[in-house]
Tab-separated table of N, CA and C in Angstrom:
chain	number	residue	atom	x	y	z
Q	237	MET	N	-25.930	21.114	-28.810
Q	237	MET	CA	-26.245	19.904	-28.067
Q	237	MET	C	-27.373	20.193	-27.075
Q	238	GLY	N	-28.141	19.152	-26.785
Q	238	GLY	CA	-29.200	19.264	-25.805
Q	238	GLY	C	-28.702	18.857	-24.424
Q	239	THR	N	-29.583	18.938	-23.476
Q	239	THR	CA	-29.224	18.628	-22.091
Q	239	THR	C	-28.710	17.204	-21.942
Q	240	ARG	N	-29.369	16.247	-22.581
Q	240	ARG	CA	-28.941	14.844	-22.480
Q	240	ARG	C	-27.512	14.685	-22.990
Q	241	GLU	N	-27.217	15.281	-24.135
Q	241	GLU	CA	-25.875	15.197	-24.717
Q	241	GLU	C	-24.858	15.933	-23.853
Q	242	ASP	N	-25.268	17.075	-23.282
Q	242	ASP	CA	-24.374	17.815	-22.385
Q	242	ASP	C	-24.001	16.963	-21.168
Q	243	LEU	N	-24.993	16.268	-20.631
Q	243	LEU	CA	-24.733	15.394	-19.482
Q	243	LEU	C	-23.790	14.259	-19.857
Q	244	LEU	N	-24.000	13.645	-21.030
Q	244	LEU	CA	-23.126	12.552	-21.463
Q	244	LEU	C	-21.694	13.034	-21.661
Q	245	GLU	N	-21.518	14.163	-22.299
Q	245	GLU	CA	-20.168	14.705	-22.512
Q	245	GLU	C	-19.505	15.043	-21.182
Q	246	ALA	N	-20.264	15.634	-20.260
Q	246	ALA	CA	-19.724	15.965	-18.938
Q	246	ALA	C	-19.345	14.694	-18.177
Q	247	ALA	N	-20.188	13.658	-18.289
Q	247	ALA	CA	-19.891	12.394	-17.613
Q	247	ALA	C	-18.617	11.776	-18.179
Q	248	LYS	N	-18.440	11.839	-19.498
Q	248	LYS	CA	-17.219	11.312	-20.124
Q	248	LYS	C	-15.994	12.072	-19.617
Q	249	GLN	N	-16.119	13.383	-19.524
Q	249	GLN	CA	-15.018	14.209	-19.021
Q	249	GLN	C	-14.699	13.860	-17.571
Q	250	CYS	N	-15.731	13.724	-16.754
Q	250	CYS	CA	-15.526	13.388	-15.340
Q	250	CYS	C	-14.922	12.000	-15.173
Q	251	LEU	N	-15.369	11.055	-15.981
Q	251	LEU	CA	-14.785	9.707	-15.931
Q	251	LEU	C	-13.290	9.774	-16.208
Q	252	ALA	N	-12.908	10.551	-17.208
Q	252	ALA	CA	-11.494	10.667	-17.567
Q	252	ALA	C	-10.698	11.366	-16.479
Q	253	GLU	N	-11.291	12.342	-15.825
Q	253	GLU	CA	-10.572	13.122	-14.814
Q	253	GLU	C	-10.586	12.471	-13.431
Q	254	ARG	N	-11.715	11.848	-13.067
Q	254	ARG	CA	-11.893	11.381	-11.690
Q	254	ARG	C	-12.051	9.873	-11.556
Q	255	GLY	N	-12.399	9.209	-12.657
Q	255	GLY	CA	-12.691	7.782	-12.578
Q	255	GLY	C	-14.152	7.549	-12.248
Q	256	TYR	N	-14.546	6.303	-12.309
Q	256	TYR	CA	-15.951	5.934	-12.119
Q	256	TYR	C	-16.395	6.173	-10.673
Q	257	ALA	N	-15.678	5.612	-9.740
Q	257	ALA	CA	-16.107	5.640	-8.340
Q	257	ALA	C	-16.076	7.039	-7.732
Q	258	ARG	N	-15.165	7.889	-8.199
Q	258	ARG	CA	-15.017	9.212	-7.598
Q	258	ARG	C	-15.811	10.314	-8.293
Q	259	THR	N	-16.528	9.984	-9.360
Q	259	THR	CA	-17.355	10.980	-10.041
Q	259	THR	C	-18.688	11.099	-9.320
Q	260	THR	N	-19.010	12.311	-8.926
Q	260	THR	CA	-20.272	12.561	-8.230
Q	260	THR	C	-21.253	13.256	-9.164
Q	261	VAL	N	-22.522	13.270	-8.762
Q	261	VAL	CA	-23.514	13.990	-9.556
Q	261	VAL	C	-23.191	15.478	-9.579
Q	262	ARG	N	-22.646	15.983	-8.495
Q	262	ARG	CA	-22.268	17.412	-8.464
Q	262	ARG	C	-21.169	17.709	-9.476
Q	263	ASP	N	-20.219	16.784	-9.620
Q	263	ASP	CA	-19.164	16.955	-10.635
Q	263	ASP	C	-19.777	17.044	-12.028
Q	264	ILE	N	-20.695	16.140	-12.313
Q	264	ILE	CA	-21.318	16.088	-13.641
Q	264	ILE	C	-22.145	17.344	-13.891
Q	265	VAL	N	-22.907	17.766	-12.883
Q	265	VAL	CA	-23.723	18.970	-13.017
Q	265	VAL	C	-22.836	20.186	-13.262
Q	266	ALA	N	-21.746	20.300	-12.520
Q	266	ALA	CA	-20.843	21.445	-12.696
Q	266	ALA	C	-20.221	21.437	-14.090
Q	267	ALA	N	-19.816	20.271	-14.561
Q	267	ALA	CA	-19.169	20.174	-15.873
Q	267	ALA	C	-20.156	20.379	-17.021
Q	268	SER	N	-21.424	20.050	-16.793
Q	268	SER	CA	-22.414	20.134	-17.868
Q	268	SER	C	-23.168	21.457	-17.903
Q	269	GLY	N	-23.166	22.165	-16.768
Q	269	GLY	CA	-23.944	23.391	-16.699
Q	269	GLY	C	-25.439	23.128	-16.600
Q	270	THR	N	-25.801	21.914	-16.217
Q	270	THR	CA	-27.221	21.567	-16.072
Q	270	THR	C	-27.568	21.518	-14.585
Q	271	ASN	N	-28.588	20.766	-14.230
Q	271	ASN	CA	-28.952	20.636	-12.822
Q	271	ASN	C	-29.175	19.168	-12.469
Q	272	LEU	N	-29.273	18.917	-11.166
Q	272	LEU	CA	-29.430	17.540	-10.680
Q	272	LEU	C	-30.664	16.861	-11.250
Q	273	ALA	N	-31.738	17.586	-11.369
Q	273	ALA	CA	-32.977	16.997	-11.874
Q	273	ALA	C	-32.808	16.476	-13.299
Q	274	ALA	N	-31.927	17.091	-14.075
Q	274	ALA	CA	-31.719	16.665	-15.465
Q	274	ALA	C	-31.135	15.258	-15.522
Q	275	ILE	N	-30.269	14.911	-14.575
Q	275	ILE	CA	-29.702	13.557	-14.554
Q	275	ILE	C	-30.820	12.545	-14.338
Q	276	ASN	N	-31.658	12.804	-13.349
Q	276	ASN	CA	-32.764	11.880	-13.074
Q	276	ASN	C	-33.744	11.821	-14.238
Q	277	TYR	N	-34.020	12.949	-14.860
Q	277	TYR	CA	-34.973	12.988	-15.967
Q	277	TYR	C	-34.466	12.190	-17.170
Q	278	HIS	N	-33.204	12.394	-17.531
Q	278	HIS	CA	-32.670	11.778	-18.747
Q	278	HIS	C	-32.114	10.370	-18.544
Q	279	PHE	N	-31.606	10.074	-17.342
Q	279	PHE	CA	-30.933	8.785	-17.143
Q	279	PHE	C	-31.458	7.987	-15.949
Q	280	GLY	N	-32.146	8.614	-15.061
Q	280	GLY	CA	-32.659	7.921	-13.887
Q	280	GLY	C	-31.717	7.987	-12.702
Q	281	THR	N	-30.448	7.631	-12.920
Q	281	THR	CA	-29.470	7.650	-11.830
Q	281	THR	C	-28.096	8.054	-12.365
Q	282	ARG	N	-27.227	8.409	-11.453
Q	282	ARG	CA	-25.836	8.718	-11.781
Q	282	ARG	C	-25.179	7.502	-12.434
Q	283	ASP	N	-25.415	6.332	-11.857
Q	283	ASP	CA	-24.789	5.122	-12.382
Q	283	ASP	C	-25.205	4.840	-13.823
Q	284	LYS	N	-26.480	5.028	-14.121
Q	284	LYS	CA	-26.929	4.784	-15.498
Q	284	LYS	C	-26.281	5.783	-16.456
Q	285	LEU	N	-26.135	7.025	-16.031
Q	285	LEU	CA	-25.455	8.029	-16.859
Q	285	LEU	C	-23.990	7.646	-17.058
Q	286	LEU	N	-23.306	7.288	-15.988
Q	286	LEU	CA	-21.893	6.916	-16.101
Q	286	LEU	C	-21.720	5.649	-16.946
Q	287	GLN	N	-22.631	4.718	-16.803
Q	287	GLN	CA	-22.554	3.493	-17.598
Q	287	GLN	C	-22.680	3.811	-19.085
Q	288	GLN	N	-23.632	4.667	-19.426
Q	288	GLN	CA	-23.814	5.041	-20.831
Q	288	GLN	C	-22.582	5.769	-21.359
Q	289	ALA	N	-22.046	6.668	-20.557
Q	289	ALA	CA	-20.848	7.415	-20.959
Q	289	ALA	C	-19.662	6.469	-21.144
Q	290	MET	N	-19.526	5.497	-20.249
Q	290	MET	CA	-18.422	4.545	-20.339
Q	290	MET	C	-18.549	3.674	-21.577
Q	291	LEU	N	-19.739	3.166	-21.829
Q	291	LEU	CA	-19.956	2.325	-23.004
Q	291	LEU	C	-19.663	3.097	-24.290
Q	292	GLU	N	-20.135	4.331	-24.361
Q	292	GLU	CA	-19.897	5.132	-25.559
Q	292	GLU	C	-18.418	5.461	-25.726
Q	293	SER	N	-17.750	5.834	-24.640
Q	293	SER	CA	-16.326	6.179	-24.719
Q	293	SER	C	-15.483	4.990	-25.152
Q	294	SER	N	-15.749	3.836	-24.579
Q	294	SER	CA	-14.987	2.629	-24.927
Q	294	SER	C	-15.241	2.230	-26.376
Q	295	ALA	N	-16.500	2.265	-26.795
Q	295	ALA	CA	-16.839	1.897	-28.166
Q	295	ALA	C	-16.169	2.847	-29.160
Q	296	THR	N	-16.159	4.126	-28.835
Q	296	THR	CA	-15.517	5.110	-29.715
Q	296	THR	C	-14.026	4.835	-29.830
Q	297	ALA	N	-13.373	4.560	-28.708
Q	297	ALA	CA	-11.927	4.303	-28.725
Q	297	ALA	C	-11.593	3.083	-29.569
Q	298	VAL	N	-12.330	1.997	-29.394
Q	298	VAL	CA	-12.045	0.768	-30.147
Q	298	VAL	C	-12.389	0.946	-31.623
Q	299	THR	N	-13.467	1.639	-31.921
Q	299	THR	CA	-13.830	1.893	-33.323
Q	299	THR	C	-12.747	2.701	-34.024
Q	300	GLN	N	-12.217	3.703	-33.336
Q	300	GLN	CA	-11.139	4.503	-33.929
Q	300	GLN	C	-9.916	3.637	-34.214
Q	301	ILE	N	-9.605	2.730	-33.331
Q	301	ILE	CA	-8.472	1.823	-33.532
Q	301	ILE	C	-8.726	0.934	-34.746
Q	302	LEU	N	-9.901	0.327	-34.807
Q	302	LEU	CA	-10.210	-0.568	-35.922
Q	302	LEU	C	-10.258	0.178	-37.258
Q	303	ASP	N	-10.816	1.384	-37.247
Q	303	ASP	CA	-10.913	2.162	-38.486
Q	303	ASP	C	-9.543	2.597	-39.010
Q	304	ALA	N	-8.573	2.719	-38.129
Q	304	ALA	CA	-7.245	3.186	-38.535
Q	304	ALA	C	-6.305	2.059	-38.961
Q	305	LEU	N	-6.768	0.821	-38.887
Q	305	LEU	CA	-5.897	-0.313	-39.227
Q	305	LEU	C	-5.591	-0.355	-40.717
Q	306	PRO	N	-4.381	-0.789	-41.040
Q	306	PRO	CA	-4.048	-0.954	-42.458
Q	306	PRO	C	-4.794	-2.153	-43.042
Q	307	ALA	N	-4.885	-2.180	-44.354
Q	307	ALA	CA	-5.492	-3.323	-45.035
Q	307	ALA	C	-4.631	-4.559	-44.791
Q	308	THR	N	-5.234	-5.715	-44.910
Q	308	THR	CA	-4.507	-6.966	-44.717
Q	308	THR	C	-3.466	-7.146	-45.816
Q	309	ASP	N	-2.261	-7.473	-45.405
Q	309	ASP	CA	-1.165	-7.742	-46.339
Q	309	ASP	C	-1.130	-9.249	-46.592
Q	310	PRO	N	-1.434	-9.686	-47.817
Q	310	PRO	CA	-1.475	-11.130	-48.090
Q	310	PRO	C	-0.150	-11.836	-47.791
Q	311	SER	N	0.976	-11.110	-47.895
Q	311	SER	CA	2.266	-11.751	-47.634
Q	311	SER	C	2.539	-11.907	-46.138
Q	312	ASP	N	1.819	-11.143	-45.289
Q	312	ASP	CA	2.002	-11.239	-43.841
Q	312	ASP	C	0.659	-11.012	-43.151
Q	313	PRO	N	-0.130	-12.063	-42.990
Q	313	PRO	CA	-1.465	-11.910	-42.418
Q	313	PRO	C	-1.461	-11.411	-40.971
Q	314	THR	N	-0.336	-11.510	-40.282
Q	314	THR	CA	-0.317	-11.064	-38.888
Q	314	THR	C	0.085	-9.591	-38.752
Q	315	ALA	N	0.471	-8.943	-39.850
Q	315	ALA	CA	0.871	-7.532	-39.776
Q	315	ALA	C	-0.281	-6.658	-39.283
Q	316	ARG	N	-1.479	-6.932	-39.754
Q	316	ARG	CA	-2.650	-6.159	-39.327
Q	316	ARG	C	-2.940	-6.401	-37.850
Q	317	LEU	N	-2.768	-7.637	-37.413
Q	317	LEU	CA	-2.973	-7.964	-36.005
Q	317	LEU	C	-1.963	-7.216	-35.133
Q	318	GLU	N	-0.720	-7.191	-35.551
Q	318	GLU	CA	0.290	-6.481	-34.774
Q	318	GLU	C	-0.015	-4.980	-34.742
Q	319	ALA	N	-0.478	-4.417	-35.844
Q	319	ALA	CA	-0.862	-3.005	-35.877
Q	319	ALA	C	-2.020	-2.747	-34.906
Q	320	PHE	N	-2.950	-3.699	-34.835
Q	320	PHE	CA	-4.067	-3.583	-33.893
Q	320	PHE	C	-3.564	-3.570	-32.454
Q	321	TRP	N	-2.708	-4.544	-32.117
Q	321	TRP	CA	-2.178	-4.596	-30.751
Q	321	TRP	C	-1.449	-3.299	-30.416
Q	322	GLN	N	-0.643	-2.810	-31.358
Q	322	GLN	CA	0.118	-1.591	-31.102
Q	322	GLN	C	-0.815	-0.399	-30.891
Q	323	SER	N	-1.839	-0.283	-31.700
Q	323	SER	CA	-2.799	0.820	-31.545
Q	323	SER	C	-3.542	0.713	-30.215
Q	324	LEU	N	-3.887	-0.496	-29.834
Q	324	LEU	CA	-4.582	-0.704	-28.566
Q	324	LEU	C	-3.682	-0.328	-27.395
Q	325	ILE	N	-2.441	-0.770	-27.421
Q	325	ILE	CA	-1.493	-0.433	-26.355
Q	325	ILE	C	-1.274	1.077	-26.308
Q	326	THR	N	-1.144	1.700	-27.462
Q	326	THR	CA	-0.990	3.159	-27.504
Q	326	THR	C	-2.195	3.835	-26.860
Q	327	SER	N	-3.380	3.317	-27.135
Q	327	SER	CA	-4.585	3.865	-26.517
Q	327	SER	C	-4.565	3.665	-24.998
Q	328	PHE	N	-4.092	2.499	-24.542
Q	328	PHE	CA	-3.991	2.266	-23.100
Q	328	PHE	C	-3.107	3.317	-22.439
Q	329	VAL	N	-2.062	3.740	-23.134
Q	329	VAL	CA	-1.124	4.727	-22.588
Q	329	VAL	C	-1.680	6.144	-22.731
Q	330	GLU	N	-2.116	6.483	-23.941
Q	330	GLU	CA	-2.556	7.849	-24.209
Q	330	GLU	C	-3.918	8.174	-23.609
Q	331	ASN	N	-4.759	7.172	-23.459
Q	331	ASN	CA	-6.102	7.362	-22.889
Q	331	ASN	C	-6.239	6.597	-21.582
Q	332	ALA	N	-5.176	6.586	-20.790
Q	332	ALA	CA	-5.171	5.803	-19.553
Q	332	ALA	C	-6.383	6.070	-18.660
Q	333	PRO	N	-6.808	7.326	-18.465
Q	333	PRO	CA	-7.986	7.535	-17.603
Q	333	PRO	C	-9.236	6.823	-18.109
Q	334	LEU	N	-9.424	6.775	-19.416
Q	334	LEU	CA	-10.573	6.065	-19.977
Q	334	LEU	C	-10.511	4.592	-19.610
Q	335	TRP	N	-9.338	3.985	-19.781
Q	335	TRP	CA	-9.219	2.552	-19.524
Q	335	TRP	C	-9.255	2.239	-18.034
Q	336	HIS	N	-8.771	3.150	-17.187
Q	336	HIS	CA	-8.914	2.960	-15.739
Q	336	HIS	C	-10.395	2.979	-15.364
Q	337	ALA	N	-11.127	3.953	-15.909
Q	337	ALA	CA	-12.562	4.045	-15.635
Q	337	ALA	C	-13.286	2.808	-16.170
Q	338	ASN	N	-12.824	2.286	-17.298
Q	338	ASN	CA	-13.412	1.077	-17.871
Q	338	ASN	C	-13.280	-0.083	-16.888
Q	339	ALA	N	-12.102	-0.241	-16.310
Q	339	ALA	CA	-11.892	-1.318	-15.339
Q	339	ALA	C	-12.769	-1.111	-14.103
Q	340	GLU	N	-12.912	0.136	-13.660
Q	340	GLU	CA	-13.791	0.427	-12.523
Q	340	GLU	C	-15.241	0.068	-12.855
Q	341	CYS	N	-15.647	0.359	-14.080
Q	341	CYS	CA	-17.012	0.062	-14.509
Q	341	CYS	C	-17.259	-1.449	-14.474
Q	342	LEU	N	-16.259	-2.223	-14.891
Q	342	LEU	CA	-16.393	-3.674	-14.841
Q	342	LEU	C	-16.629	-4.145	-13.412
Q	343	ASN	N	-15.941	-3.537	-12.468
Q	343	ASN	CA	-16.133	-3.888	-11.066
Q	343	ASN	C	-17.558	-3.571	-10.623
Q	344	GLN	N	-18.094	-2.455	-11.080
Q	344	GLN	CA	-19.466	-2.089	-10.720
Q	344	GLN	C	-20.474	-3.124	-11.244
Q	345	ALA	N	-20.147	-3.753	-12.364
Q	345	ALA	CA	-21.055	-4.747	-12.950
Q	345	ALA	C	-21.254	-5.951	-12.033
Q	346	LEU	N	-20.302	-6.193	-11.159
Q	346	LEU	CA	-20.444	-7.307	-10.219
Q	346	LEU	C	-21.614	-7.085	-9.265
Q	347	HIS	N	-22.033	-5.837	-9.116
Q	347	HIS	CA	-23.082	-5.486	-8.161
Q	347	HIS	C	-24.359	-4.985	-8.833
Q	348	SER	N	-24.375	-4.982	-10.162
Q	348	SER	CA	-25.522	-4.439	-10.883
Q	348	SER	C	-25.902	-5.365	-12.032
Q	349	PRO	N	-26.992	-6.126	-11.859
Q	349	PRO	CA	-27.435	-7.002	-12.942
Q	349	PRO	C	-27.740	-6.228	-14.230
Q	350	GLU	N	-28.248	-5.015	-14.082
Q	350	GLU	CA	-28.561	-4.202	-15.260
Q	350	GLU	C	-27.283	-3.825	-16.016
Q	351	LEU	N	-26.268	-3.386	-15.282
Q	351	LEU	CA	-25.004	-3.043	-15.925
Q	351	LEU	C	-24.364	-4.295	-16.527
Q	352	ARG	N	-24.433	-5.403	-15.807
Q	352	ARG	CA	-23.878	-6.651	-16.317
Q	352	ARG	C	-24.526	-7.010	-17.649
Q	353	ALA	N	-25.847	-6.834	-17.749
Q	353	ALA	CA	-26.559	-7.135	-18.994
Q	353	ALA	C	-26.125	-6.184	-20.116
Q	354	GLU	N	-25.964	-4.907	-19.791
Q	354	GLU	CA	-25.519	-3.941	-20.804
Q	354	GLU	C	-24.111	-4.263	-21.287
Q	355	LEU	N	-23.237	-4.619	-20.354
Q	355	LEU	CA	-21.867	-4.964	-20.731
Q	355	LEU	C	-21.824	-6.258	-21.532
Q	356	ALA	N	-22.680	-7.199	-21.194
Q	356	ALA	CA	-22.742	-8.449	-21.962
Q	356	ALA	C	-23.159	-8.152	-23.404
Q	357	ASP	N	-24.118	-7.268	-23.568
Q	357	ASP	CA	-24.548	-6.871	-24.911
Q	357	ASP	C	-23.406	-6.172	-25.650
Q	358	ALA	N	-22.698	-5.292	-24.950
Q	358	ALA	CA	-21.559	-4.587	-25.559
Q	358	ALA	C	-20.453	-5.578	-25.940
Q	359	GLN	N	-20.237	-6.594	-25.110
Q	359	GLN	CA	-19.232	-7.602	-25.424
Q	359	GLN	C	-19.617	-8.377	-26.684
Q	360	GLY	N	-20.889	-8.666	-26.828
Q	360	GLY	CA	-21.348	-9.356	-28.035
Q	360	GLY	C	-21.087	-8.524	-29.278
Q	361	ARG	N	-21.381	-7.224	-29.190
Q	361	ARG	CA	-21.108	-6.330	-30.327
Q	361	ARG	C	-19.610	-6.265	-30.608
Q	362	ALA	N	-18.809	-6.237	-29.553
Q	362	ALA	CA	-17.352	-6.175	-29.717
Q	362	ALA	C	-16.836	-7.440	-30.397
Q	363	ARG	N	-17.323	-8.595	-29.971
Q	363	ARG	CA	-16.907	-9.856	-30.599
Q	363	ARG	C	-17.255	-9.865	-32.087
Q	364	ARG	N	-18.473	-9.396	-32.401
Q	364	ARG	CA	-18.874	-9.352	-33.809
Q	364	ARG	C	-17.985	-8.384	-34.599
Q	365	GLY	N	-17.655	-7.240	-34.018
Q	365	GLY	CA	-16.781	-6.286	-34.696
Q	365	GLY	C	-15.382	-6.838	-34.904
Q	366	LEU	N	-14.861	-7.522	-33.910
Q	366	LEU	CA	-13.534	-8.139	-34.040
Q	366	LEU	C	-13.557	-9.275	-35.051
Q	367	THR	N	-14.655	-10.012	-35.087
Q	367	THR	CA	-14.799	-11.085	-36.081
Q	367	THR	C	-14.789	-10.492	-37.482
Q	368	GLU	N	-15.502	-9.380	-37.673
Q	368	GLU	CA	-15.513	-8.724	-38.986
Q	368	GLU	C	-14.126	-8.218	-39.364
Q	369	ALA	N	-13.416	-7.659	-38.379
Q	369	ALA	CA	-12.112	-7.053	-38.662
Q	369	ALA	C	-11.016	-8.085	-38.892
Q	370	PHE	N	-11.107	-9.246	-38.202
Q	370	PHE	CA	-10.006	-10.212	-38.258
Q	370	PHE	C	-10.411	-11.637	-38.556
Q	371	GLY	N	-11.675	-11.989	-38.358
Q	371	GLY	CA	-12.058	-13.390	-38.357
Q	371	GLY	C	-12.528	-13.976	-39.649
Q	372	ASP	N	-12.710	-13.148	-40.672
Q	372	ASP	CA	-13.182	-13.660	-41.953
Q	372	ASP	C	-14.420	-14.533	-41.741
Q	373	GLY	N	-15.308	-14.063	-40.844
Q	373	GLY	CA	-16.553	-14.782	-40.582
Q	373	GLY	C	-16.484	-15.805	-39.467
Q	374	ASP	N	-15.310	-16.082	-38.921
Q	374	ASP	CA	-15.161	-17.076	-37.860
Q	374	ASP	C	-15.288	-16.378	-36.501
Q	375	ALA	N	-16.416	-16.581	-35.821
Q	375	ALA	CA	-16.682	-15.929	-34.538
Q	375	ALA	C	-15.674	-16.322	-33.459
Q	376	ASN	N	-15.012	-17.456	-33.627
Q	376	ASN	CA	-14.003	-17.871	-32.644
Q	376	ASN	C	-12.847	-16.881	-32.590
Q	377	VAL	N	-12.530	-16.275	-33.734
Q	377	VAL	CA	-11.449	-15.288	-33.774
Q	377	VAL	C	-11.836	-14.068	-32.948
Q	378	GLY	N	-13.064	-13.595	-33.104
Q	378	GLY	CA	-13.531	-12.462	-32.308
Q	378	GLY	C	-13.510	-12.780	-30.820
Q	379	ALA	N	-13.899	-13.998	-30.468
Q	379	ALA	CA	-13.933	-14.402	-29.057
Q	379	ALA	C	-12.531	-14.420	-28.452
Q	380	ILE	N	-11.562	-14.986	-29.175
Q	380	ILE	CA	-10.206	-15.066	-28.621
Q	380	ILE	C	-9.573	-13.685	-28.531
Q	381	LEU	N	-9.812	-12.842	-29.541
Q	381	LEU	CA	-9.248	-11.491	-29.493
Q	381	LEU	C	-9.844	-10.692	-28.341
Q	382	GLN	N	-11.146	-10.805	-28.137
Q	382	GLN	CA	-11.771	-10.077	-27.040
Q	382	GLN	C	-11.218	-10.539	-25.693
Q	383	THR	N	-11.013	-11.820	-25.567
Q	383	THR	CA	-10.436	-12.363	-24.338
Q	383	THR	C	-9.021	-11.821	-24.122
Q	384	MET	N	-8.245	-11.790	-25.191
Q	384	MET	CA	-6.874	-11.284	-25.097
Q	384	MET	C	-6.853	-9.800	-24.773
Q	385	ILE	N	-7.799	-9.035	-25.315
Q	385	ILE	CA	-7.855	-7.599	-25.040
Q	385	ILE	C	-8.083	-7.358	-23.555
Q	386	GLY	N	-9.010	-8.101	-22.964
Q	386	GLY	CA	-9.273	-7.938	-21.534
Q	386	GLY	C	-8.045	-8.227	-20.686
Q	387	GLY	N	-7.366	-9.303	-20.995
Q	387	GLY	CA	-6.152	-9.645	-20.256
Q	387	GLY	C	-5.043	-8.633	-20.471
Q	388	LEU	N	-4.911	-8.164	-21.703
Q	388	LEU	CA	-3.889	-7.162	-22.007
Q	388	LEU	C	-4.167	-5.854	-21.270
Q	389	LEU	N	-5.429	-5.456	-21.252
Q	389	LEU	CA	-5.797	-4.230	-20.534
Q	389	LEU	C	-5.406	-4.332	-19.065
Q	390	LEU	N	-5.747	-5.439	-18.442
Q	390	LEU	CA	-5.412	-5.596	-17.021
Q	390	LEU	C	-3.901	-5.562	-16.796
Q	391	GLN	N	-3.143	-6.203	-17.671
Q	391	GLN	CA	-1.690	-6.184	-17.513
Q	391	GLN	C	-1.138	-4.765	-17.661
Q	392	TRP	N	-1.653	-4.002	-18.628
Q	392	TRP	CA	-1.175	-2.631	-18.825
Q	392	TRP	C	-1.610	-1.714	-17.689
Q	393	LEU	N	-2.758	-1.976	-17.073
Q	393	LEU	CA	-3.197	-1.152	-15.946
Q	393	LEU	C	-2.384	-1.448	-14.691
Q	394	ILE	N	-2.054	-2.711	-14.480
Q	394	ILE	CA	-1.384	-3.122	-13.250
Q	394	ILE	C	0.128	-2.980	-13.326
Q	395	ASP	N	0.724	-3.404	-14.423
Q	395	ASP	CA	2.185	-3.408	-14.519
Q	395	ASP	C	2.633	-3.133	-15.960
Q	396	PRO	N	2.486	-1.894	-16.405
Q	396	PRO	CA	2.797	-1.586	-17.802
Q	396	PRO	C	4.251	-1.867	-18.185
Q	397	ASP	N	5.164	-1.802	-17.229
Q	397	ASP	CA	6.571	-2.046	-17.545
Q	397	ASP	C	6.844	-3.494	-17.950
Q	398	HIS	N	5.968	-4.402	-17.550
Q	398	HIS	CA	6.179	-5.816	-17.864
Q	398	HIS	C	5.063	-6.410	-18.716
Q	399	ALA	N	4.147	-5.577	-19.179
Q	399	ALA	CA	3.065	-6.062	-20.038
Q	399	ALA	C	3.639	-6.387	-21.417
Q	400	PRO	N	3.053	-7.336	-22.111
Q	400	PRO	CA	3.585	-7.710	-23.424
Q	400	PRO	C	3.413	-6.602	-24.457
Q	401	SER	N	4.351	-6.565	-25.372
Q	401	SER	CA	4.298	-5.602	-26.473
Q	401	SER	C	3.469	-6.187	-27.611
Q	402	ALA	N	3.192	-5.348	-28.584
Q	402	ALA	CA	2.464	-5.812	-29.776
Q	402	ALA	C	3.251	-6.904	-30.487
Q	403	ALA	N	4.555	-6.721	-30.587
Q	403	ALA	CA	5.396	-7.719	-31.263
Q	403	ALA	C	5.376	-9.041	-30.505
Q	404	GLU	N	5.419	-8.985	-29.174
Q	404	GLU	CA	5.396	-10.220	-28.379
Q	404	GLU	C	4.059	-10.946	-28.529
Q	405	LEU	N	2.967	-10.198	-28.523
Q	405	LEU	CA	1.655	-10.824	-28.692
Q	405	LEU	C	1.533	-11.493	-30.062
Q	406	THR	N	2.002	-10.808	-31.076
Q	406	THR	CA	1.922	-11.357	-32.427
Q	406	THR	C	2.815	-12.581	-32.563
Q	407	ALA	N	4.017	-12.507	-32.024
Q	407	ALA	CA	4.915	-13.663	-32.064
Q	407	ALA	C	4.311	-14.830	-31.294
Q	408	GLY	N	3.671	-14.557	-30.177
Q	408	GLY	CA	3.010	-15.610	-29.403
Q	408	GLY	C	1.876	-16.260	-30.176
Q	409	ALA	N	1.092	-15.435	-30.885
Q	409	ALA	CA	0.003	-15.980	-31.703
Q	409	ALA	C	0.555	-16.862	-32.816
Q	410	ARG	N	1.630	-16.410	-33.441
Q	410	ARG	CA	2.255	-17.224	-34.501
Q	410	ARG	C	2.748	-18.565	-33.933
Q	411	ALA	N	3.396	-18.509	-32.774
Q	411	ALA	CA	3.928	-19.722	-32.156
Q	411	ALA	C	2.784	-20.679	-31.769
Q	412	MET	N	1.691	-20.116	-31.268
Q	412	MET	CA	0.558	-20.948	-30.907
Q	412	MET	C	-0.009	-21.667	-32.125
Q	413	ILE	N	-0.106	-20.952	-33.219
Q	413	ILE	CA	-0.649	-21.536	-34.449
Q	413	ILE	C	0.262	-22.652	-34.956
Q	414	ARG	N	1.574	-22.426	-34.894
Q	414	ARG	CA	2.526	-23.458	-35.339
Q	414	ARG	C	2.481	-24.682	-34.432
Q	415	ALA	N	2.290	-24.453	-33.140
Q	415	ALA	CA	2.273	-25.560	-32.177
Q	415	ALA	C	1.017	-26.363	-32.386
């Protein structure tokens, strides 16, 4: 790996260990074995490096979830959706530091038009990916799933003991469709 990749990997590690707000350039430099000037040369600022690391980490986690989903069962079209919810919830638990850092990054976007634009672009890609995975070409499906993912993430971060399960989400979707 080159210096840029070393910095990105170190930033991902620091995000997982310390979170977005508590990761310093010194932490990243120590973890990467590079120097402060390398951050400025390759990314411009600590925030731009952390933003790139966060976007890549989140995209990787969601891609792994989508790639591991079972094929659609024609006899139960919601089985794949329930498997998705379960995999996502498992990721929230097993990769909690990543998702905590993700929520912190969202907060940073409130103060950074550049980050807000990058996240908006990432959200568009996420909607398209969810549409491909579940929507059969209907972008509305990707939009509703993305909205539900955000709400589910917040519930699992704030009160995991009372957050909905995969089965509850799927049953709720079925009930909504029937209603």
